[in-house]
Coordinates of C-alpha atoms in Angstrom, one line a residue:
M2 CA 136.3 91.0 -21.9
S3 CA 136.3 90.7 -18.2
E4 CA 136.7 93.8 -16.0
T5 CA 140.2 94.4 -14.6
V6 CA 141.1 96.0 -11.4
A7 CA 142.2 99.1 -13.3
D8 CA 138.8 99.2 -15.1
F9 CA 137.0 99.1 -11.8
L10 CA 139.2 101.8 -10.4
L11 CA 138.3 104.2 -13.2
G12 CA 134.6 103.3 -12.9
R13 CA 134.7 104.0 -9.2
L14 CA 136.3 107.4 -9.9
R15 CA 133.4 108.2 -12.3
E16 CA 130.9 107.2 -9.7
W17 CA 132.6 109.7 -7.4
G18 CA 132.1 112.4 -10.1
V19 CA 135.8 112.7 -11.0
G20 CA 136.0 114.4 -14.4
Q21 CA 139.7 114.4 -14.9
V22 CA 142.9 112.9 -13.5
F23 CA 146.1 115.0 -13.7
A24 CA 148.8 112.5 -14.5
Y25 CA 152.0 111.4 -16.2
P26 CA 152.3 107.9 -17.6
G27 CA 154.9 105.2 -16.7
D28 CA 155.2 101.4 -16.8
G29 CA 154.2 101.2 -13.1
I30 CA 150.7 102.3 -14.1
N31 CA 150.4 100.7 -17.6
G32 CA 147.4 98.8 -16.5
I33 CA 145.6 102.0 -15.5
V34 CA 146.7 103.9 -18.6
T35 CA 145.3 101.0 -20.8
A36 CA 142.1 101.2 -18.9
F37 CA 141.7 104.9 -19.7
G38 CA 141.7 103.8 -23.4
R39 CA 139.0 101.2 -22.8
A40 CA 136.9 103.7 -20.8
G41 CA 136.9 106.2 -23.7
N42 CA 139.1 108.6 -21.7
E43 CA 136.5 109.0 -19.0
P44 CA 137.6 110.4 -16.6
R45 CA 139.9 112.5 -18.8
F46 CA 143.6 111.7 -18.6
V47 CA 145.2 115.2 -18.4
Q48 CA 148.8 114.8 -19.2
A49 CA 151.1 117.3 -17.4
R50 CA 154.7 117.7 -18.3
H51 CA 155.9 116.4 -14.9
E52 CA 154.4 114.5 -12.0
E53 CA 154.9 117.5 -9.6
M54 CA 152.9 119.6 -12.0
A55 CA 150.2 117.0 -12.1
A56 CA 150.0 117.2 -8.3
F57 CA 149.9 121.0 -8.4
E58 CA 147.2 120.9 -11.0
A59 CA 145.1 118.6 -8.8
V60 CA 145.7 121.1 -5.9
G61 CA 144.6 124.0 -8.1
F62 CA 141.5 122.2 -9.2
A63 CA 140.6 121.3 -5.6
K64 CA 141.2 124.8 -4.3
F65 CA 139.0 126.5 -6.9
S66 CA 136.3 123.8 -7.3
G67 CA 135.8 122.7 -3.7
E68 CA 136.0 119.1 -5.0
V69 CA 138.6 116.4 -4.5
G70 CA 141.5 116.7 -7.0
V71 CA 143.0 113.5 -8.3
C72 CA 146.5 112.9 -9.6
L73 CA 148.2 109.7 -10.9
A74 CA 151.9 108.7 -11.2
T75 CA 154.0 105.7 -11.8
S76 CA 156.1 103.9 -9.2
G77 CA 159.6 105.0 -8.1
P78 CA 160.6 108.3 -9.6
G79 CA 157.1 109.3 -10.6
A80 CA 155.8 108.7 -7.1
I81 CA 158.7 110.8 -5.6
H82 CA 157.9 113.7 -8.0
L83 CA 154.4 114.0 -6.5
L84 CA 155.7 114.8 -3.1
N85 CA 156.0 118.6 -3.3
G86 CA 152.5 119.1 -4.7
L87 CA 151.1 116.8 -2.1
Y88 CA 152.9 118.6 0.7
D89 CA 151.4 121.8 -0.8
A90 CA 147.9 120.2 -0.4
K91 CA 148.7 119.0 3.2
L92 CA 149.9 122.4 4.5
D93 CA 147.1 124.4 2.8
H94 CA 144.4 121.8 3.8
V95 CA 143.3 120.8 0.3
P96 CA 141.6 117.5 -0.6
V97 CA 143.7 115.5 -3.1
V98 CA 143.9 111.8 -3.8
A99 CA 147.1 110.5 -5.4
I100 CA 146.9 107.1 -7.1
V101 CA 150.4 105.6 -7.4
G102 CA 151.8 102.5 -9.2
Q103 CA 154.3 100.1 -7.6
T104 CA 156.6 97.3 -8.7
A105 CA 154.8 94.0 -9.3
R106 CA 154.1 92.1 -6.1
T107 CA 156.2 89.2 -7.3
A108 CA 159.3 91.5 -7.4
M109 CA 158.7 93.4 -4.2
G110 CA 161.6 93.3 -1.8
G111 CA 163.9 92.1 -4.6
H112 CA 165.7 95.4 -5.2
Y113 CA 163.9 95.6 -8.5
Q114 CA 164.1 98.4 -11.0
Q115 CA 162.2 101.5 -9.8
E116 CA 161.3 99.8 -6.5
V117 CA 161.0 102.4 -3.8
D118 CA 159.4 101.7 -0.4
L119 CA 156.4 103.9 -0.9
Q120 CA 154.7 103.6 2.4
P121 CA 157.5 105.3 4.4
L122 CA 157.8 107.8 1.5
F123 CA 154.2 108.9 1.8
K124 CA 153.7 108.3 5.5
D125 CA 154.0 111.9 6.6
V126 CA 152.4 113.7 3.6
A127 CA 149.4 111.2 3.5
S128 CA 149.2 110.8 7.3
E129 CA 145.4 111.0 7.2
Y130 CA 145.1 107.9 4.9
L131 CA 147.7 105.8 3.1
V132 CA 147.0 102.3 1.8
E133 CA 148.6 99.7 -0.5
V134 CA 146.1 97.6 -2.3
N135 CA 147.3 94.0 -2.7
V136 CA 144.2 92.1 -3.7
A137 CA 141.3 93.1 -5.9
E138 CA 138.7 92.7 -3.1
Q139 CA 140.5 95.4 -1.1
L140 CA 140.2 98.2 -3.7
P141 CA 136.6 99.5 -3.3
N142 CA 136.9 100.2 0.4
A143 CA 140.5 101.6 0.0
L144 CA 139.5 104.0 -2.8
D145 CA 136.3 105.1 -1.2
R146 CA 138.1 105.8 2.1
A147 CA 140.8 107.8 0.3
M148 CA 138.2 110.0 -1.4
R149 CA 136.0 110.4 1.6
T150 CA 139.0 111.1 4.0
A151 CA 140.5 113.6 1.6
A152 CA 137.1 115.5 1.4
A153 CA 136.3 115.2 5.1
R154 CA 139.8 116.0 6.5
R155 CA 140.8 118.5 3.7
A156 CA 144.0 116.6 3.2
P157 CA 146.0 114.5 0.6
T158 CA 145.6 110.7 0.7
V159 CA 147.4 108.1 -1.3
V160 CA 146.4 104.7 -2.8
I161 CA 149.2 102.5 -4.0
V162 CA 148.2 99.9 -6.6
P163 CA 151.0 97.4 -7.7
A164 CA 151.5 97.1 -11.5
D165 CA 150.5 93.4 -11.8
L166 CA 147.3 93.8 -9.8
Q167 CA 146.1 96.5 -12.1
E168 CA 145.8 94.0 -15.0
Q169 CA 144.2 91.2 -13.0
D170 CA 140.5 90.4 -13.2
Y171 CA 138.5 92.4 -10.6
S172 CA 136.6 90.5 -8.0
P173 CA 134.4 92.3 -5.4
P174 CA 134.7 91.9 -1.6
R175 CA 132.5 89.0 -0.4
H176 CA 130.2 88.7 2.6
A177 CA 132.8 86.8 4.4
F178 CA 135.2 86.9 7.4
K179 CA 138.2 89.2 6.8
H180 CA 136.6 90.9 3.8
V181 CA 135.9 94.6 4.1
P182 CA 132.9 96.0 2.2
S183 CA 132.4 99.5 0.9
S184 CA 129.5 101.8 1.4
G185 CA 129.9 103.4 -2.0
P186 CA 130.7 107.0 -3.2
G187 CA 129.6 110.1 -1.3
W188 CA 130.2 111.5 2.1
P189 CA 128.1 113.4 4.6
H190 CA 128.6 117.2 5.0
P191 CA 128.0 117.8 8.6
V192 CA 127.4 121.4 9.9
V193 CA 129.1 121.7 13.2
V194 CA 127.9 124.5 15.6
P195 CA 129.2 125.1 19.1
P196 CA 126.8 124.8 22.0
E197 CA 124.8 127.9 23.0
D198 CA 126.6 128.5 26.3
E199 CA 130.0 128.7 24.5
L200 CA 128.5 131.1 21.9
A201 CA 127.2 133.2 24.7
R202 CA 130.7 133.4 26.2
A203 CA 132.1 134.5 22.9
A204 CA 129.4 137.1 22.5
E205 CA 130.2 138.5 25.9
V206 CA 133.8 139.0 24.9
L207 CA 132.9 140.7 21.6
N208 CA 130.2 142.9 23.1
A209 CA 132.6 144.2 25.8
G210 CA 135.1 145.4 23.1
S211 CA 135.1 148.9 21.7
R212 CA 137.9 148.4 19.1
V213 CA 137.1 145.0 17.5
A214 CA 139.4 143.5 14.9
M215 CA 138.6 140.4 12.8
L216 CA 141.1 138.1 11.1
V217 CA 139.6 135.8 8.4
G218 CA 141.3 132.9 6.5
Q219 CA 140.2 130.5 3.9
G220 CA 138.0 128.6 6.4
A221 CA 135.7 131.6 6.3
R222 CA 135.3 131.5 2.5
N223 CA 131.7 130.2 2.6
A224 CA 130.7 132.8 5.2
A225 CA 131.4 136.1 3.5
R226 CA 127.9 137.5 4.2
E227 CA 128.1 136.5 7.9
V228 CA 131.6 137.9 8.3
S229 CA 130.3 141.2 6.8
E230 CA 127.3 141.2 9.1
V231 CA 129.4 140.6 12.2
A232 CA 131.8 143.4 11.1
E233 CA 128.8 145.8 10.7
V234 CA 127.4 145.0 14.1
T235 CA 130.6 145.2 16.0
G236 CA 132.2 148.0 14.0
A237 CA 135.2 145.8 13.3
G238 CA 137.8 146.1 10.7
V239 CA 138.6 142.9 8.8
A240 CA 142.1 141.8 7.9
K241 CA 142.7 138.8 5.6
A242 CA 145.3 136.0 5.8
L243 CA 146.8 135.5 2.4
L244 CA 144.9 132.2 1.8
G245 CA 141.7 134.1 2.7
K246 CA 142.4 137.1 0.3
D247 CA 139.3 136.2 -1.7
V248 CA 136.9 135.9 1.3
L249 CA 135.8 139.5 1.2
P250 CA 136.1 142.1 -1.6
D251 CA 138.5 144.9 -1.1
D252 CA 136.0 147.5 -2.1
L253 CA 134.4 147.2 1.4
P254 CA 135.8 150.3 3.2
Y255 CA 136.6 148.4 6.5
V256 CA 138.6 145.5 4.8
T257 CA 142.2 146.3 5.6
G258 CA 143.7 143.7 3.1
A259 CA 146.4 141.2 3.7
I260 CA 148.2 140.7 7.0
G261 CA 151.7 139.6 7.8
L262 CA 155.1 139.8 6.0
L263 CA 153.3 140.8 2.8
G264 CA 150.5 142.6 4.5
T265 CA 149.2 146.2 4.5
R266 CA 149.8 149.0 6.9
P267 CA 146.0 149.2 7.8
S268 CA 146.1 145.6 8.9
Y269 CA 149.2 146.3 11.0
E270 CA 147.4 149.3 12.6
L271 CA 144.2 147.3 13.1
M272 CA 146.0 144.7 15.2
R273 CA 148.3 147.2 16.9
D274 CA 145.3 149.2 18.3
C275 CA 142.4 146.8 18.8
D276 CA 141.2 145.6 22.2
T277 CA 139.2 142.6 20.9
L278 CA 140.1 140.0 18.3
L279 CA 137.9 137.5 16.4
I280 CA 139.7 134.9 14.3
V281 CA 137.6 133.0 11.8
G282 CA 139.0 130.1 9.8
S283 CA 142.6 131.0 9.9
S284 CA 145.8 129.5 11.4
F285 CA 147.9 132.5 10.3
P286 CA 151.3 131.7 11.7
Y287 CA 153.0 135.0 12.4
S288 CA 151.9 135.9 15.9
Q289 CA 154.1 139.1 15.9
F290 CA 151.6 140.6 13.5
L291 CA 148.7 140.0 15.9
P292 CA 148.0 142.2 19.0
E293 CA 150.5 142.2 21.8
F294 CA 149.8 139.3 24.2
G295 CA 147.5 140.6 26.9
Q296 CA 146.4 143.6 24.8
A297 CA 143.2 142.0 23.4
R298 CA 140.6 139.6 24.5
A299 CA 140.2 137.0 21.7
V300 CA 137.7 134.5 20.3
Q301 CA 138.6 131.9 17.6
I302 CA 136.3 129.9 15.3
D303 CA 137.6 126.9 13.4
L304 CA 136.2 123.6 12.3
D305 CA 139.4 121.9 13.3
A306 CA 139.9 121.9 17.1
S307 CA 143.6 121.0 16.8
L308 CA 144.2 124.4 15.1
I309 CA 142.6 126.5 17.8
G310 CA 144.6 128.6 20.2
M311 CA 147.9 128.0 18.4
R312 CA 148.8 131.6 17.4
Y313 CA 147.2 133.8 20.1
P314 CA 146.0 133.2 23.7
T315 CA 142.3 133.0 22.9
E316 CA 139.8 133.3 25.7
V317 CA 136.9 131.5 24.0
N318 CA 137.4 128.8 21.4
L319 CA 134.5 127.8 19.2
V320 CA 134.8 124.6 17.3
G321 CA 132.4 124.9 14.4
E322 CA 131.8 125.6 10.7
A323 CA 132.3 129.3 10.1
K324 CA 129.0 130.1 8.4
A325 CA 126.7 128.3 10.8
T326 CA 128.7 129.4 13.9
L327 CA 128.6 133.1 12.9
R328 CA 124.9 132.8 12.1
A329 CA 124.3 131.5 15.6
L330 CA 126.5 134.1 17.1
L331 CA 125.0 137.2 15.4
P332 CA 121.7 137.4 17.4
M333 CA 123.8 137.6 20.6
L334 CA 125.9 140.6 19.5
H335 CA 125.1 144.1 20.5
P336 CA 125.5 146.9 17.9
Q337 CA 128.6 149.1 18.6
R338 CA 127.4 152.6 19.2
D339 CA 130.7 154.5 19.1
G340 CA 131.7 154.7 15.4
G341 CA 135.1 156.3 16.0
W342 CA 137.0 153.0 15.7
R343 CA 135.4 152.1 12.4
E344 CA 136.0 155.7 11.1
T345 CA 139.7 155.3 11.9
V346 CA 139.9 151.9 10.2
E347 CA 138.2 153.2 7.1
K348 CA 140.4 156.3 7.0
N349 CA 143.5 154.2 7.2
V350 CA 142.2 151.9 4.4
A351 CA 141.4 154.8 2.1
G352 CA 144.9 156.3 2.7
W353 CA 146.5 153.0 2.0
W354 CA 144.9 152.5 -1.4
H355 CA 145.9 156.1 -2.3
T356 CA 149.5 155.3 -1.2
M357 CA 149.5 152.1 -3.3
E358 CA 148.4 154.0 -6.4
Q359 CA 151.1 156.6 -5.8
Q360 CA 153.8 153.9 -5.3
A361 CA 152.6 152.0 -8.4
M362 CA 153.1 155.1 -10.5
V363 CA 156.7 155.8 -9.4
Q364 CA 159.0 155.7 -12.4
A365 CA 161.3 152.6 -12.7
R366 CA 163.7 151.1 -15.2
P367 CA 161.9 149.9 -17.3
V368 CA 158.6 149.0 -15.5
N369 CA 157.6 149.3 -11.9
P370 CA 156.3 145.8 -10.9
M371 CA 153.7 147.3 -8.6
R372 CA 152.1 149.0 -11.6
V373 CA 151.6 145.6 -13.3
V374 CA 149.1 144.5 -10.7
H375 CA 147.7 148.0 -10.3
E376 CA 146.8 148.2 -14.0
L377 CA 145.3 144.7 -13.8
S378 CA 143.2 145.6 -10.8
A379 CA 141.5 148.4 -12.7
R380 CA 140.5 146.0 -15.5
I381 CA 140.1 142.5 -14.1
P382 CA 136.7 140.8 -14.7
E383 CA 134.7 140.3 -11.6
D384 CA 134.5 136.5 -12.1
A385 CA 138.3 136.1 -12.7
I386 CA 140.5 133.6 -10.9
V387 CA 144.0 134.7 -10.0
T388 CA 146.9 132.4 -9.1
A389 CA 150.1 133.7 -7.7
D390 CA 153.5 132.1 -7.4
S391 CA 156.2 132.4 -4.7
G392 CA 158.6 135.3 -5.2
S393 CA 158.6 139.1 -5.2
S394 CA 155.5 139.1 -7.4
T395 CA 153.7 137.6 -4.4
N396 CA 154.1 141.0 -2.7
W397 CA 152.2 142.7 -5.5
Y398 CA 149.4 140.1 -5.5
A399 CA 149.1 140.5 -1.7
R400 CA 149.1 144.2 -1.6
N401 CA 148.1 145.7 -5.0
L402 CA 145.4 143.4 -6.3
R403 CA 141.9 144.5 -5.2
M404 CA 139.4 141.6 -5.0
R405 CA 135.9 142.4 -6.0
G406 CA 132.7 140.6 -7.2
R407 CA 133.1 136.8 -7.5
M408 CA 136.9 136.9 -7.9
R409 CA 138.9 134.0 -6.5
G410 CA 142.6 133.8 -5.8
S411 CA 145.1 131.5 -4.2
L412 CA 148.8 130.6 -4.0
S413 CA 151.0 128.2 -2.1
G414 CA 150.3 129.7 1.3
T415 CA 152.0 127.6 3.9
L416 CA 154.6 125.7 2.0
A417 CA 155.3 128.8 -0.1
T418 CA 156.9 126.6 -2.8
M419 CA 158.0 128.0 -6.1
G420 CA 156.3 126.8 -9.2
P421 CA 152.6 126.2 -8.7
G422 CA 151.3 129.4 -10.3
V423 CA 150.9 128.0 -13.9
P424 CA 149.7 124.5 -12.9
Y425 CA 147.3 126.0 -10.4
A426 CA 145.9 128.1 -13.3
I427 CA 145.5 125.0 -15.4
G428 CA 143.7 123.2 -12.6
A429 CA 141.5 126.3 -12.2
K430 CA 140.5 126.2 -15.9
F431 CA 139.4 122.6 -15.5
A432 CA 137.4 123.6 -12.5
H433 CA 135.8 126.6 -14.2
P434 CA 136.3 126.4 -18.0
D435 CA 133.9 129.4 -18.4
R436 CA 135.9 131.9 -16.3
P437 CA 139.0 133.9 -17.1
V438 CA 142.2 132.9 -15.2
I439 CA 145.3 135.0 -14.6
A440 CA 148.6 133.6 -13.3
L441 CA 151.1 136.1 -11.8
E442 CA 154.6 134.6 -12.2
G443 CA 158.1 135.6 -11.4
D444 CA 160.6 134.7 -14.1
G445 CA 162.3 132.4 -11.6
A446 CA 159.2 130.3 -11.1
M447 CA 158.5 130.5 -14.8
Q448 CA 161.9 129.0 -15.6
M449 CA 161.5 126.4 -12.9
N450 CA 158.1 125.1 -13.9
G451 CA 156.0 127.4 -15.9
L452 CA 157.6 127.2 -19.4
A453 CA 157.0 123.5 -19.8
E454 CA 153.4 123.8 -18.6
L455 CA 152.7 126.3 -21.4
L456 CA 152.6 123.1 -23.6
T457 CA 149.8 121.7 -21.4
I458 CA 147.9 125.0 -21.9
V459 CA 148.3 124.7 -25.6
R460 CA 147.2 121.0 -25.6
Y461 CA 143.9 121.5 -23.6
Q462 CA 142.9 125.1 -24.4
H463 CA 140.1 123.8 -26.8
L464 CA 138.2 122.4 -23.8
W465 CA 137.7 125.8 -22.2
T466 CA 134.6 127.7 -23.2
D467 CA 136.2 130.9 -22.0
P468 CA 139.6 130.9 -23.7
R469 CA 141.2 133.5 -21.5
L470 CA 144.2 132.2 -19.5
V471 CA 146.8 135.0 -19.1
V472 CA 150.3 134.1 -17.7
C473 CA 151.9 137.4 -16.7
V474 CA 155.7 137.1 -16.2
F475 CA 157.5 139.6 -14.0
H476 CA 160.7 139.6 -16.1
N477 CA 163.7 141.0 -14.1
N478 CA 166.4 138.3 -14.6
D479 CA 166.7 138.0 -10.8
L480 CA 165.5 135.6 -8.1
N481 CA 164.2 138.8 -6.6
Q482 CA 162.5 137.8 -3.4
V483 CA 165.7 136.1 -2.1
T484 CA 167.8 139.0 -3.3
W485 CA 165.8 141.4 -1.2
E486 CA 165.8 139.0 1.8
L487 CA 169.6 138.9 1.6
R488 CA 169.7 142.6 1.7
A489 CA 167.0 143.3 4.2
M490 CA 167.4 140.4 6.6
G491 CA 171.1 139.5 6.2
G492 CA 172.6 142.8 5.2
A493 CA 174.3 141.0 2.3
P494 CA 174.7 142.3 -1.2
K495 CA 173.3 140.4 -4.2
F496 CA 175.3 137.3 -4.9
E497 CA 175.2 137.2 -8.7
E498 CA 176.0 133.5 -9.1
S499 CA 172.9 132.4 -7.1
Q500 CA 170.5 135.2 -8.0
S501 CA 170.9 136.1 -11.6
L502 CA 168.8 134.3 -14.2
P503 CA 169.6 133.6 -17.8
E504 CA 167.9 136.0 -20.3
L505 CA 164.9 134.6 -22.2
S506 CA 162.2 136.0 -24.3
Y507 CA 159.1 134.5 -22.6
A508 CA 156.9 136.1 -25.2
G509 CA 159.0 134.6 -28.0
F510 CA 158.8 131.2 -26.4
A511 CA 155.0 131.4 -26.0
H512 CA 154.6 132.7 -29.5
S513 CA 156.6 129.7 -30.8
L514 CA 154.0 127.5 -29.2
G515 CA 151.1 129.3 -30.9
L516 CA 150.0 131.3 -27.8
H517 CA 149.2 135.0 -28.0
A518 CA 152.2 136.9 -26.7
I519 CA 152.8 140.5 -25.7
T520 CA 156.1 142.1 -24.6
V521 CA 155.9 145.2 -22.4
D522 CA 159.0 147.3 -21.7
N523 CA 157.4 150.7 -21.2
P524 CA 154.9 151.5 -18.4
D525 CA 152.5 153.2 -20.7
Q526 CA 152.1 149.9 -22.6
L527 CA 150.8 148.1 -19.5
G528 CA 147.1 149.2 -19.6
P529 CA 146.7 148.5 -23.3
A530 CA 148.5 145.2 -22.9
W531 CA 146.1 144.0 -20.2
D532 CA 143.2 145.2 -22.3
E533 CA 144.4 143.1 -25.2
A534 CA 145.2 140.0 -23.0
L535 CA 141.8 140.1 -21.4
T536 CA 139.9 140.3 -24.6
T537 CA 141.8 138.0 -26.9
D538 CA 140.3 134.6 -28.1
R539 CA 143.2 132.4 -26.8
P540 CA 145.6 132.0 -23.9
T541 CA 148.1 134.8 -23.6
L542 CA 151.6 135.3 -22.2
L543 CA 152.4 138.8 -21.0
D544 CA 156.1 139.4 -20.8
V545 CA 156.7 142.5 -18.6
H546 CA 160.3 143.7 -18.2
C547 CA 160.4 144.9 -14.6
D548 CA 162.9 146.8 -12.5
P549 CA 164.6 144.4 -10.1
E550 CA 165.6 147.3 -7.8
T551 CA 162.0 148.2 -7.0

């Protein structure tokens, strides 16, 4: 049998090292679905319950693997459903390739069933690269560019393949006029370092400071050692943007934790009192949590020149990869001799963690939600991956969870959409099937997206060498974050019709699917429940009844 365009597409994905495609079927991609069968399901077709979840799973896989995540959807409604997950990738700078079906070319422009003009639909979210493949010879270059651009630009890209083309015989591009060849899979990984004179200017600013603060984001993740060494030399305290929560462990005494709306008091004090600021790999948006304008001299390091100088009036801007740039900068830095600033930072950090423990132990009706994460923090394995959703539970992830060892963690940082916590966790398990994963979910996000994706967990759990995937639901029957925003920011009481959620036994639902399930309605049950969830031989749902008034 001759090779079809769809056969070639899957073969090319295998050449790129793609192990799985997060997807949902539909007749606009029937040719590709059929090709999966001929290919022996290599790469693996991972069936989500909804195309948005497929996109989120691709984002989660990419965030925790460092590789390109791939998702697949049919034309029309399936393509539309991908958008939220792809915008999550765009705003958090995550490499994802979406392959999307389209109405047959013979019907295009004919107001045909499920025909949507996909190019305008994806134009913004896939602004780095968007292409519709209309002849077989176009496909190799288009797919390679989509993969390479996603990896190089850390962004979502989209390849549209009409339904009839998928089933046609594949023919390669020729050595001919108006044909575009492809260079094949792979992309170079350049290490960009600023010139020496710019590094020297940055060093002059940092050496002149006596109260240095550092702000690190996800762009510093590969430079944890270098960030620590700079902090040791300069005597700096280090605050972490939420997407960079896993850059440094929280057992380092000078790490002040998260910054911003969900941040810590030591991070606020660090920025309030510093005279010098070094930003590494972060475009943290809330400038009101940074030093007053004119208070601090500032240096910023980022690989993307377009993101530099957006949040604070920086004096020296270094365009470069974080690890290599900090390595080049370190020999130019002078050790800070006055240890008073560092002592103050460390005292503030120690006091904060003591306060967090006290707050977590405050009695509530029935369970204090802070204690849920406090008890997890004392038990979590050092190689665990934590995903958080958007809601009041995000506060406790940001403030109460202490990163240590090789722990990883992420959430929808910039889009802050509800619903990615469970699909992120599924993507994480495909990225690291040998590591435990914990998803921290509000009951609103669980009802929105998480419940259905428990079926996906059940379906694929046999593939994971470490069976531990714990979904912890903060069960308070309230869309709690918005309830508190209405009170705190608008001075408005809770509006029951918009805020109250229908009652559901999440543990009962999970148990009906064959998952291990634990209900907690007493704070003294929390520690043993986490111990049980983290030692069981299958995925677990932890249904914790929390006080919505905390």
